[in-house]
Coordinates of C-alpha atoms in Angstrom, one line a residue:
X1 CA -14.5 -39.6 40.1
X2 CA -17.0 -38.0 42.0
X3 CA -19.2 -37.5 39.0
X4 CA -19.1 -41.2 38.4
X5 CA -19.6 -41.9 42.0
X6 CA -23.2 -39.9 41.6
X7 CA -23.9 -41.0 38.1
X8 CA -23.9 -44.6 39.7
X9 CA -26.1 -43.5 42.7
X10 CA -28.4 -41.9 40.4
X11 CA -28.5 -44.9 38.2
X12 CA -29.1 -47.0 41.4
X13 CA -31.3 -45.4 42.9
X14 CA -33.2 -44.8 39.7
X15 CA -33.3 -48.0 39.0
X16 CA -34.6 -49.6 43.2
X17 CA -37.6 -46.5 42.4
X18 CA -38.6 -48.1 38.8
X19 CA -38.6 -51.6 40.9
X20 CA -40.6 -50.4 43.1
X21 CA -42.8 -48.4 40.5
X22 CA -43.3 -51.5 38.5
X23 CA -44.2 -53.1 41.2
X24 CA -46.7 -51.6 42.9
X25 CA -48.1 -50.6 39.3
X26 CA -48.6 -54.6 38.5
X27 CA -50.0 -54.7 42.4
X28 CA -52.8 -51.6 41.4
X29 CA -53.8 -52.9 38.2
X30 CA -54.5 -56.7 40.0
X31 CA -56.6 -54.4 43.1
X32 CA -58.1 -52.2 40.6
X33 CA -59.4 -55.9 38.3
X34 CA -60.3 -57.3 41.8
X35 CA -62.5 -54.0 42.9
X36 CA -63.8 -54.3 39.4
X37 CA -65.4 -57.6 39.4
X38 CA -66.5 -57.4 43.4
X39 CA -68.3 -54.1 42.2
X40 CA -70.3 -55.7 39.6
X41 CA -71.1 -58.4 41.8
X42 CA -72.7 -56.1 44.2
X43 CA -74.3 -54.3 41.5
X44 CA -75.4 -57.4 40.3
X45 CA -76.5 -58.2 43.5
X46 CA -78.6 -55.3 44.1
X47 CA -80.5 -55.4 40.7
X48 CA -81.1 -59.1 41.9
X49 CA -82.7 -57.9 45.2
X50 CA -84.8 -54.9 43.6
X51 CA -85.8 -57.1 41.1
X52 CA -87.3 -59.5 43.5
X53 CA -88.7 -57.2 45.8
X54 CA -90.7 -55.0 43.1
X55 CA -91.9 -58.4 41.5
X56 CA -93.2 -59.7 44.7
X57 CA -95.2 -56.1 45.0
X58 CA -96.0 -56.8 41.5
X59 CA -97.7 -60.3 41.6
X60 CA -99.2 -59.1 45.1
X61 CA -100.5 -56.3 43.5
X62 CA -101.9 -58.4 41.3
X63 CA -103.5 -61.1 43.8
X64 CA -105.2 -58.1 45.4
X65 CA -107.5 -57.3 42.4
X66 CA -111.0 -58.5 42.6
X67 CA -112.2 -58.7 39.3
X68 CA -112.5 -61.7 37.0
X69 CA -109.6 -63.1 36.0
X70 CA -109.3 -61.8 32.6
X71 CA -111.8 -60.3 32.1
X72 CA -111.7 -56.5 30.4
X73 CA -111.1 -54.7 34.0
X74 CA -108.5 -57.1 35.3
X75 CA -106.5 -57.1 32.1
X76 CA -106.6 -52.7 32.7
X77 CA -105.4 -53.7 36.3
X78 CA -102.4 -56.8 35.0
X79 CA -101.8 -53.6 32.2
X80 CA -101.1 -50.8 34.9
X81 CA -99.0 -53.0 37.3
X82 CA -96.7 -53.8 34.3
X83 CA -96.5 -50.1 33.6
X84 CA -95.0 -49.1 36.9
X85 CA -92.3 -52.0 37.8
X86 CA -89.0 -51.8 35.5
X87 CA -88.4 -55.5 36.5
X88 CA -91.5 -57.1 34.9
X89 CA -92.3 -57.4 30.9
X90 CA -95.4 -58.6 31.8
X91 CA -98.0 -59.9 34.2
X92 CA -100.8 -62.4 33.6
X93 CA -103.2 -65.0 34.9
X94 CA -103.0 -68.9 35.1
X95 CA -105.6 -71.5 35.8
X96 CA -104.4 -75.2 35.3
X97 CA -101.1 -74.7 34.5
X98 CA -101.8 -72.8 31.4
X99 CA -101.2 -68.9 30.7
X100 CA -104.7 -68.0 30.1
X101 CA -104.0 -64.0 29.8
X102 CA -101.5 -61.2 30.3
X103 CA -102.0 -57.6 30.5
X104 CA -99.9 -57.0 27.0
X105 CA -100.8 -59.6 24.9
X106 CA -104.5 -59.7 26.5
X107 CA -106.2 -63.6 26.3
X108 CA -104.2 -64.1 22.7
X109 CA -101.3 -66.7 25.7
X110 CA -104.7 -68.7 26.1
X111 CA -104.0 -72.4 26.2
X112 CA -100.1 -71.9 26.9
X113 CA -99.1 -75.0 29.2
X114 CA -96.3 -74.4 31.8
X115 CA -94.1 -76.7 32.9
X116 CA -93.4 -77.6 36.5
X117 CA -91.7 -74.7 37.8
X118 CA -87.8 -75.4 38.4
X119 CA -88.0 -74.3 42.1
X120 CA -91.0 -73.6 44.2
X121 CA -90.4 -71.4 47.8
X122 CA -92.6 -69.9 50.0
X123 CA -95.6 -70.0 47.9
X124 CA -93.5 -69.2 45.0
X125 CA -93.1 -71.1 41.4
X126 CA -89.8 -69.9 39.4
X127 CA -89.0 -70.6 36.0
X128 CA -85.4 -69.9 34.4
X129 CA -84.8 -69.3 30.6
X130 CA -88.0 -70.2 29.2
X131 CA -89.2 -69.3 25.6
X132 CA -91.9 -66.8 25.9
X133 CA -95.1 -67.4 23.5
X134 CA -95.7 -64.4 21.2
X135 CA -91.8 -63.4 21.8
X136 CA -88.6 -64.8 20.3
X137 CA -86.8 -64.1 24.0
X138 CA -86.4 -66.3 27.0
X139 CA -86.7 -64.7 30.2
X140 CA -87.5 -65.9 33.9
X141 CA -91.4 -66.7 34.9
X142 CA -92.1 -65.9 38.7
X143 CA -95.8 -67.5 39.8
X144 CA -97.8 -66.6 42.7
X145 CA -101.2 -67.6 43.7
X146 CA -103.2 -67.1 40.2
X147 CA -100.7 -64.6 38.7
X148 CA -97.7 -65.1 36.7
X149 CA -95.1 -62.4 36.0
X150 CA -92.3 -62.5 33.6
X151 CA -89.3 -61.2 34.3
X152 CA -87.7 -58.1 32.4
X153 CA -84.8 -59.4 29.7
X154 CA -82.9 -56.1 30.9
X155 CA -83.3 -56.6 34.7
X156 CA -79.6 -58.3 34.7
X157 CA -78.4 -55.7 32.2
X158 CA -75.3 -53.9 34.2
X159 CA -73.3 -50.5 33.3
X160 CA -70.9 -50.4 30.4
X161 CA -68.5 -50.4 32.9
X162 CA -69.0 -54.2 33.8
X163 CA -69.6 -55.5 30.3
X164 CA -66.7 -57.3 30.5
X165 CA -67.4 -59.4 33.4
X166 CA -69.0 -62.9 33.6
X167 CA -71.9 -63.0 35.6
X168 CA -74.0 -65.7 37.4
X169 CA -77.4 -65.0 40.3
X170 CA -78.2 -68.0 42.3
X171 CA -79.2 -69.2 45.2
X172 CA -77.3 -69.4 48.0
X173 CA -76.3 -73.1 48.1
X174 CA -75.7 -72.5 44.0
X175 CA -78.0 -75.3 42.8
X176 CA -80.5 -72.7 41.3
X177 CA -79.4 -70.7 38.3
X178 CA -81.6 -67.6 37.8
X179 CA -79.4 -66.0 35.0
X180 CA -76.3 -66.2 33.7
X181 CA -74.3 -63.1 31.4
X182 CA -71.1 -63.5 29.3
X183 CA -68.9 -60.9 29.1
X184 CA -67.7 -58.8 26.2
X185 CA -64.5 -59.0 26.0
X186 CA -61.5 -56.9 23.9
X187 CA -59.2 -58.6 22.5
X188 CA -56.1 -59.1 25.2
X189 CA -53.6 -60.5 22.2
X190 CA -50.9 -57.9 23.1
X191 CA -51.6 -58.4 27.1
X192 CA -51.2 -61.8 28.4
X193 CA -53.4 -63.4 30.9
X194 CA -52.2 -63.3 34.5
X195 CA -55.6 -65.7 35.9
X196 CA -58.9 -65.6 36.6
X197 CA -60.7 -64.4 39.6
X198 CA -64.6 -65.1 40.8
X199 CA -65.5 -63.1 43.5
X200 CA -69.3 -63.9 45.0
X201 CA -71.6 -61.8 47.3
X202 CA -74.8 -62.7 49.1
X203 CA -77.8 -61.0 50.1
X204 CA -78.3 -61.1 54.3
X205 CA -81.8 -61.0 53.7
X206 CA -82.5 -63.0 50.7
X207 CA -81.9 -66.3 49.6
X208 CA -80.2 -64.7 46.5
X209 CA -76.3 -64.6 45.7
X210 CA -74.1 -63.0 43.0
X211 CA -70.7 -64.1 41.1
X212 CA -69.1 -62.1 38.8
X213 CA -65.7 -63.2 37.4
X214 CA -63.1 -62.0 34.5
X215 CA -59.5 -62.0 34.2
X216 CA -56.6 -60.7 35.8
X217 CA -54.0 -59.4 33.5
X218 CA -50.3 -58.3 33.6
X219 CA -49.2 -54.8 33.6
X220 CA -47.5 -54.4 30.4
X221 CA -44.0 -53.6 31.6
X222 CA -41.9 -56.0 29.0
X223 CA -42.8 -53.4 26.2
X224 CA -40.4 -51.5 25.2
X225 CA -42.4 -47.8 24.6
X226 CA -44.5 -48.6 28.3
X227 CA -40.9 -49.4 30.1
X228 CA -40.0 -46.2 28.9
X229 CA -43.0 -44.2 29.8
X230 CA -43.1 -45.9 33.3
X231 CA -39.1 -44.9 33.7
X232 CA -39.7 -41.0 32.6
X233 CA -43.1 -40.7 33.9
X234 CA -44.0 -43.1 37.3
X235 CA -43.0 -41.0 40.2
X236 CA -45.5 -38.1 38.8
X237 CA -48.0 -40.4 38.2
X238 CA -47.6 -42.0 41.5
X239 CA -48.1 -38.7 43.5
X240 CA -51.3 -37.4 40.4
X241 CA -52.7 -41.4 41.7
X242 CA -52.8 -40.9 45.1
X243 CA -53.8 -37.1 45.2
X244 CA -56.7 -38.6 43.0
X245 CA -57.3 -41.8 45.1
X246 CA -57.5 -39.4 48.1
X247 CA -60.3 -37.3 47.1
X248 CA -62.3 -39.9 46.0
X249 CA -61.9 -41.7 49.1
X250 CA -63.2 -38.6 50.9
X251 CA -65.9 -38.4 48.5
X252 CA -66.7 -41.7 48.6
X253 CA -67.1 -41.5 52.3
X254 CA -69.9 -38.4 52.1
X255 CA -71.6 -40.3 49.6
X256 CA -71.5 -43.8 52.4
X257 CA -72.6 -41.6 55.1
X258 CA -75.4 -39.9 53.0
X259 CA -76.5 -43.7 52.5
X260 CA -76.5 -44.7 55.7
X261 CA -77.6 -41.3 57.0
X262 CA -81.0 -42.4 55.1
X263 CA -81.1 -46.3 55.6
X264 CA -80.9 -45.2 59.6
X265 CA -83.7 -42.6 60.3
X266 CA -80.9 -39.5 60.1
X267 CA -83.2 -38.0 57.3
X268 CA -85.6 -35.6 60.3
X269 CA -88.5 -33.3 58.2
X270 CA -89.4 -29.7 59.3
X271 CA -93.0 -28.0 58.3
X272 CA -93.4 -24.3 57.0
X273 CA -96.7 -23.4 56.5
X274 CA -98.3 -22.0 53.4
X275 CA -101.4 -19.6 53.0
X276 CA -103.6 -17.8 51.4
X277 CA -102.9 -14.4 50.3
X278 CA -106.2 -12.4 50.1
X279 CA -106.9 -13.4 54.2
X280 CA -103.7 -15.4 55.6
X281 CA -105.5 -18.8 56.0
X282 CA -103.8 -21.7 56.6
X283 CA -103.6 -23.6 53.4
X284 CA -101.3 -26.4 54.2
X285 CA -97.3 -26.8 54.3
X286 CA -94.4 -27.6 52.7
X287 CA -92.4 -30.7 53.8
X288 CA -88.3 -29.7 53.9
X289 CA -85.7 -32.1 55.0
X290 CA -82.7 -31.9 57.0
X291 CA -79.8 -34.2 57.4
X292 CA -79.2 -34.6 60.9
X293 CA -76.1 -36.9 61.2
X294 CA -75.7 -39.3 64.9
X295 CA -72.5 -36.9 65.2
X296 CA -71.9 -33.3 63.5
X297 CA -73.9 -30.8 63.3
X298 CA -77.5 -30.2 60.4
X299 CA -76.7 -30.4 56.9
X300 CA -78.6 -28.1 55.2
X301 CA -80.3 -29.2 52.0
X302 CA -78.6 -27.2 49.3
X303 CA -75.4 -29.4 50.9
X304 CA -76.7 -33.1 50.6
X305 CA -80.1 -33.0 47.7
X306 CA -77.5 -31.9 45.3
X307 CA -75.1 -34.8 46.5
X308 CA -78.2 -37.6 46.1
X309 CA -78.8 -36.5 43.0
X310 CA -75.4 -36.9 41.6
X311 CA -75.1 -40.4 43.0
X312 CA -78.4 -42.0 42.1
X313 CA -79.8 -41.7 46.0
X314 CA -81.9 -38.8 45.2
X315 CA -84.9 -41.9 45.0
X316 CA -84.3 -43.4 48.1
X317 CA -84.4 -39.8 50.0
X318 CA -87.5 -38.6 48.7
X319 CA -88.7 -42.1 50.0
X320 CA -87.6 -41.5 53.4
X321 CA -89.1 -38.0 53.5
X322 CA -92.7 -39.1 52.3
X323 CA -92.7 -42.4 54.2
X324 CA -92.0 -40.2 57.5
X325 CA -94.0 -36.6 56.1
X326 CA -97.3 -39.1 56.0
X327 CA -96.8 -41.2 59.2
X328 CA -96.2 -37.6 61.0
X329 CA -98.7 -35.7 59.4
X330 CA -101.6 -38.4 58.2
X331 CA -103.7 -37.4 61.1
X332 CA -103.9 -33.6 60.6
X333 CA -104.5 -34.4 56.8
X334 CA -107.3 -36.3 57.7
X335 CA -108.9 -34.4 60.0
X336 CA -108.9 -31.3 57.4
X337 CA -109.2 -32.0 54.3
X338 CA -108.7 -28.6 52.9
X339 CA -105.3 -28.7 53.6
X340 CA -102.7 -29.8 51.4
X341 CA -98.9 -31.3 51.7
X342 CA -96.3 -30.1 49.2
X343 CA -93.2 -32.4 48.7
X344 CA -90.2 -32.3 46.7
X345 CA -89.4 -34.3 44.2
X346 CA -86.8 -34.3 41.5
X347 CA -87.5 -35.1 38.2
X348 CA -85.5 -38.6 38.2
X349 CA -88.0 -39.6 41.3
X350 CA -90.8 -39.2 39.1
X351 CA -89.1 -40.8 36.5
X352 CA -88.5 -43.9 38.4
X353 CA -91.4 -46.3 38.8
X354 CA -90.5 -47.7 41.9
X355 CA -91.1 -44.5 43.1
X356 CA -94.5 -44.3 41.9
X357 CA -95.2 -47.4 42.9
X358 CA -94.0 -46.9 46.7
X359 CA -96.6 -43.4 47.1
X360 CA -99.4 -45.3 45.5
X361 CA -99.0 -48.3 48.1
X362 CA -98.2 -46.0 51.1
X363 CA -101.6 -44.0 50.0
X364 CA -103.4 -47.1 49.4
X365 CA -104.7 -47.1 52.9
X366 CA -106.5 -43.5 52.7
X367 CA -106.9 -43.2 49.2
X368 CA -108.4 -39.8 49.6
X369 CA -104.8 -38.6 50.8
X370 CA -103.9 -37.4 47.4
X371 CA -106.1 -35.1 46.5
X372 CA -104.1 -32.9 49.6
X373 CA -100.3 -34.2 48.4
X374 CA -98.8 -31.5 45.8
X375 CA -95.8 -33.2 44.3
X376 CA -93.3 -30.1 43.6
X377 CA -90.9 -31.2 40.5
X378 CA -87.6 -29.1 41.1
X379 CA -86.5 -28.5 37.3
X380 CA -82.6 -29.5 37.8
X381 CA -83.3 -31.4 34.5
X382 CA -84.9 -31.3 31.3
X383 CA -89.0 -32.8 32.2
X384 CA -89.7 -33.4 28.6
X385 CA -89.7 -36.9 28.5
X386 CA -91.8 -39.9 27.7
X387 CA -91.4 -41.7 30.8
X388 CA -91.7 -38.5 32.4
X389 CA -95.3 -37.5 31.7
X390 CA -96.6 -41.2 31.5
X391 CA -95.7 -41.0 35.0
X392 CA -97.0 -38.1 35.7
X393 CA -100.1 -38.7 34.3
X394 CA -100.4 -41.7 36.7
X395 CA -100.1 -40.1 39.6
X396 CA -102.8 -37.2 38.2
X397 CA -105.1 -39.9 37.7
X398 CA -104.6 -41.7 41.4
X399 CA -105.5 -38.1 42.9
X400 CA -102.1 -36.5 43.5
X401 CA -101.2 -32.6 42.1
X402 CA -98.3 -32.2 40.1
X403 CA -96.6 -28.6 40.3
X404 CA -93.0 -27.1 39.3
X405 CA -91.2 -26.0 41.9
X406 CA -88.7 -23.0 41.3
X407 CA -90.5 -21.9 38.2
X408 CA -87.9 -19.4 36.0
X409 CA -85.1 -20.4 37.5
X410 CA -84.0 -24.0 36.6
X411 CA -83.5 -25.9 33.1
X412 CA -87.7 -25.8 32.6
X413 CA -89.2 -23.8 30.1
X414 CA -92.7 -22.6 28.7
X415 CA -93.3 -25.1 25.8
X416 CA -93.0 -27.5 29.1
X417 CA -96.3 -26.7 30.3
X418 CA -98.2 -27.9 27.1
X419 CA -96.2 -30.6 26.8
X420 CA -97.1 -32.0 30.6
X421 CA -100.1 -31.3 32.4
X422 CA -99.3 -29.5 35.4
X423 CA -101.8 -28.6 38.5
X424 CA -99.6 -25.5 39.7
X425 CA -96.3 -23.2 40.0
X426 CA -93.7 -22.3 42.7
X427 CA -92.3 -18.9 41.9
X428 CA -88.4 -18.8 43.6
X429 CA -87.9 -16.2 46.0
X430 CA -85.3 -14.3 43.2
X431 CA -88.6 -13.2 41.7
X432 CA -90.4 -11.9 45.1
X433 CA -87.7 -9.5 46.3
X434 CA -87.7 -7.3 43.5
X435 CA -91.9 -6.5 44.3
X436 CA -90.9 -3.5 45.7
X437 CA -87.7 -2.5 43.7
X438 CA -86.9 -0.8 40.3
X439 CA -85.3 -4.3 39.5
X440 CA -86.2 -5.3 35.6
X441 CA -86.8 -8.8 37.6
X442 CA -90.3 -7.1 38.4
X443 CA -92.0 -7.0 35.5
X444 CA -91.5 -11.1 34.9
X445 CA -93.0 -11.4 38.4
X446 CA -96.2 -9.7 37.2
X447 CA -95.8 -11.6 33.8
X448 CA -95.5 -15.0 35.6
X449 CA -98.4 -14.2 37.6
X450 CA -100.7 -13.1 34.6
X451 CA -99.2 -16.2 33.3
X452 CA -100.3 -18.6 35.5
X453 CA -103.8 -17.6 35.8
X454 CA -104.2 -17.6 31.8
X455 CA -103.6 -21.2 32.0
X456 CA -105.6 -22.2 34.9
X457 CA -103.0 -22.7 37.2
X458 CA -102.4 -22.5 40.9
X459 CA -99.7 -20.5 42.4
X460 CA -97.7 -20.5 45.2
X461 CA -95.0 -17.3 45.5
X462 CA -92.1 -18.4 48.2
X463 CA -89.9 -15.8 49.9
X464 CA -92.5 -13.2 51.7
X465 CA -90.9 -11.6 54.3
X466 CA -92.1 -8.0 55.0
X467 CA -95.6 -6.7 54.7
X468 CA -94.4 -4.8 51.9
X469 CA -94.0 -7.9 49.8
X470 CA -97.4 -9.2 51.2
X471 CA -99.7 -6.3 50.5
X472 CA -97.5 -5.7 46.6
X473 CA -98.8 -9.5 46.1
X474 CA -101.9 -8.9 47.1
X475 CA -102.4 -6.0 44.5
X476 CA -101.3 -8.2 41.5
X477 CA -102.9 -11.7 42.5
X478 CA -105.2 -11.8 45.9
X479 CA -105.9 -15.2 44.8
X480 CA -102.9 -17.3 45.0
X481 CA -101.0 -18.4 48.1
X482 CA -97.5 -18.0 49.8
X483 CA -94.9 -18.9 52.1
X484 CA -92.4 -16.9 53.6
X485 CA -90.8 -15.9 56.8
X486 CA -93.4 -13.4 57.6
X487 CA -95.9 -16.7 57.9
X488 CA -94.1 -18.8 59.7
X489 CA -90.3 -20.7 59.6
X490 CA -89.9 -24.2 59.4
X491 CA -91.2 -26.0 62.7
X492 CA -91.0 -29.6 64.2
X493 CA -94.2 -32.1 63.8
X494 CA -94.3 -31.2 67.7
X495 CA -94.7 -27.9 66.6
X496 CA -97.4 -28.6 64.2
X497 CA -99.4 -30.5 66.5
X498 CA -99.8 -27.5 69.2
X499 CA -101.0 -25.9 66.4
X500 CA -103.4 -28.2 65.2
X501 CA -105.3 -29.6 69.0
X502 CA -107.8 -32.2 69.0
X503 CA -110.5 -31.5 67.3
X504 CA -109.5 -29.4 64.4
X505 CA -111.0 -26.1 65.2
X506 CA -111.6 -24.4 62.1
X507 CA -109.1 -22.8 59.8
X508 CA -105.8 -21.4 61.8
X509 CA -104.6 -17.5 60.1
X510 CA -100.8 -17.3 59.7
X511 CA -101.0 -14.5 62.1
X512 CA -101.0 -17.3 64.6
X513 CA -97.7 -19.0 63.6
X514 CA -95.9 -15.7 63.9

């Protein structure tokens, strides 16, 4: 009897748990649909607001050149502006309502009449969906003044993850449609509809707003072989869920504070000096960020660089660092113009052309600025790419040095350096510690040295912090620079400014950082 008794309970009890299970199973998979399609709507949202912003740049970029319309120079200028915003196809030129040039297709658009615009704002005209000439796509049309840009066909193009979502960008009282996406469905024969859900999110700064919707579905419970799986298996996968939901919750909240930690100023840069070897003259210095959050203590960079990269806000830091590394230091650059700035980059910055875009316009001012701003390319990732050395070539051409940061120690190798034109290497500290050692490490120190000045290249050795490691430098390479301890630690722009009195008086040693 007493068997039966707990055979009952178990059954009960096993049966109230697989209620609940079941439950709360059909209650995830309806949250996780409903994060789903608000997710894409901010994504979609975002790609709406970048899109706008770089094309604004774009077509004021454009308005800004003072040649001819069309003529050979201004169709070079319309060419590079196109090059360096993701959002645009192309840019041209109208006069009378016609599309009399474009930096692609040259004058060959001449005589192309244009509509009236669907919607005109702020100085603004805005076409949606038209057929462009010379193309077999429609895309948007965006006019300003005399220039004309049309819109990327990709800029609404989100992840795989969100390919099965509808999606809609409007304004915010809805009467203006500036793009519409179906989904891509799978087949859901086997898995009934539950409904459908639109969810819609607006910009608080733009008249822009985004709707994605798909549908909700049931949790397939009335199968027999799922019934089964969720009566021998839910209670484990229950406790793996929440484990898992945990830790990305914490995770999630780093990577939040990271982001906010850089929207709001938290981002602080520190200056270490580097000099010359051969007579300890100040060369320039090396910008390094910390993270220094409202409450906590500093994050150190080897903490939060890795932690951009890996959630694509490795952009919007090295933004904040040179935005606030050339307000803080524009004034020593300009009074010397021997010295130099290095910054670090990654090679996904470089890769992004809103990047390039945003140091070319915050440059623009004092053009001569970047023939002092070395760009140092940390090689996390593989720098042979397409997009890669276009880009690089760019920012060659407008002044700034390009060098590879860490040289020997990352993914970058030597066919990299005739594939790329570089101005310069970093060699990691790994290699300057075993100057004065028996360490096998020794002999590609002298190697990368002899190296470097075979192919014309600056160098910069990191990590000096005794004499020993200055004066065994000296004897292999007098001619190159460094930066170490022994020069001087990192320092507050207070710092630097005691250093550097008005007016500049001549070259400072790195005897007097010490």
């Amino acid at each position: 009897m007493a068997i039966k008794v707990r055979f009952k309970k178990l059954v009960l009890w096993g049966c109230a748990c697989s209620a609940v299970l079941g439950f709360l199973g059909q209650c995830a998979f309806i949250w996780a649909g409903v994060s789903h399609i608000r997710a894409a709507s901010l994504q979609a949202l975002q790609r709406a607001e970048d899109a706008a912003r770089d094309t604004n740049q774009a077509l004021r970029l454009a308005e800004a050149g003072s040649f001819e319309m069309c003529s050979d120079d201004d169709l070079v200028l319309l060419k590079q502006i196109t090059y360096v915003n993701i959002y645009i196809s192309d840019i041209g030129r109208i006069h009378d309502g016609r599309i009399v040039c474009t930096g692609l297709w040259g004058r060959n658009f001449a005589g192309h009449r244009l509509d009236p615009p669907m919607r005109t704002l702020g100085g603004y005209g805005i076409w949606t969906n038209l057929q462009i000439p010379a193309s077999r796509r429609r895309s948007n049309l965006i006019s300003f003044g005399n220039s004309v840009a049309i819109a990327s066909p990709a800029t609404f193009d989100l992840s795989e993850t969100y390919r099965d979502v509808d999606l809609r960008v409007t304004d915010r009282s809805g009467r203006y449609l500036y793009a519409a996406v179906s989904a891509r469905r799978a087949s859901h024969a086997e898995t009934p509809a539950l409904s459908g859900l639109a969810l819609r999110e607006c910009s608080p700064s733009m008249d822009l707003c985004a709707q994605a919707s798909s549908e909700l579905h049931w949790y397939p419970l009335l199968r027999p072989v799922e019934l089964l799986s969720l009566l021998a298996a839910g209670l484990l996968c229950a406790a793996g869920i929440l484990v898992v939901r945990q830790w990305g919750q914490r995770r999630d909240n780093v990577v939040d504070k990271l982001r906010e930690g850089i929207r709001d100023g938290e981002i602080a840069t520190l200056y270490q000096p580097i000099v010359c070897v051969r007579d300890l003259r100040l060369k320039g210095y090396e910008v390094l960020a910390r993270w220094r959050p409202g409450s906590g203590a500093e994050i150190a960079p080897d903490v939060f660089v890795p932690l951009a990269l890996q959630h694509q806000l490795s952009t919007a830091l090295v933004k904040a660092v040179v935005g606030q590394a050339l307000e803080q230091m524009r004034e020593i650059l300009s009074a010397d113009p021997a010295l130099v700035l290095a910054i670090n980059t990654e090679v996904v910055d470089i890769e992004e052309d809103a990047f390039i875009l945003f140091i070319l316009e915050k440059t623009s001012a004092s053009p001569e600025l970047r023939q002092q701003i070395h760009l140092e390319v940390t090689e996390r990732a593989d720098i042979c790419t397409p997009r890669f050395s276009r880009n690089v070539e760019i920012l060659r051409r407008a002044g700034f040095s390009i060098w590879i940061d860490d040289f020997g120690t990352g993914s970058a190798n030597l066919s990299h350096l005739s594939y790329t034109q570089f101005d310069g290497l970093k060699i990691d500290k790994l290699f300057t510690s075993t100057l004065n050692t028996a360490s096998p490490l020794k002999s590609v120190t002298h190697n990368l040295l002899r190296m470097a000045r075979e192919l014309d290249l600056q160098v910069v050795i990191e990590g000096i912090e005794t004499e020993e490691q200055l004066e065994a430098v000296r004897k292999i390479a007098p001619d190159i620079y460094a930066q170490g301890w022994l020069f001087g630690r990192p320092a507050e722009i207070s710092e630097i400014w005691k250093r550097h009195p008005e007016p500049l008086a001549g070259p400072a040693l790195a005897r007097d950082w010490v």
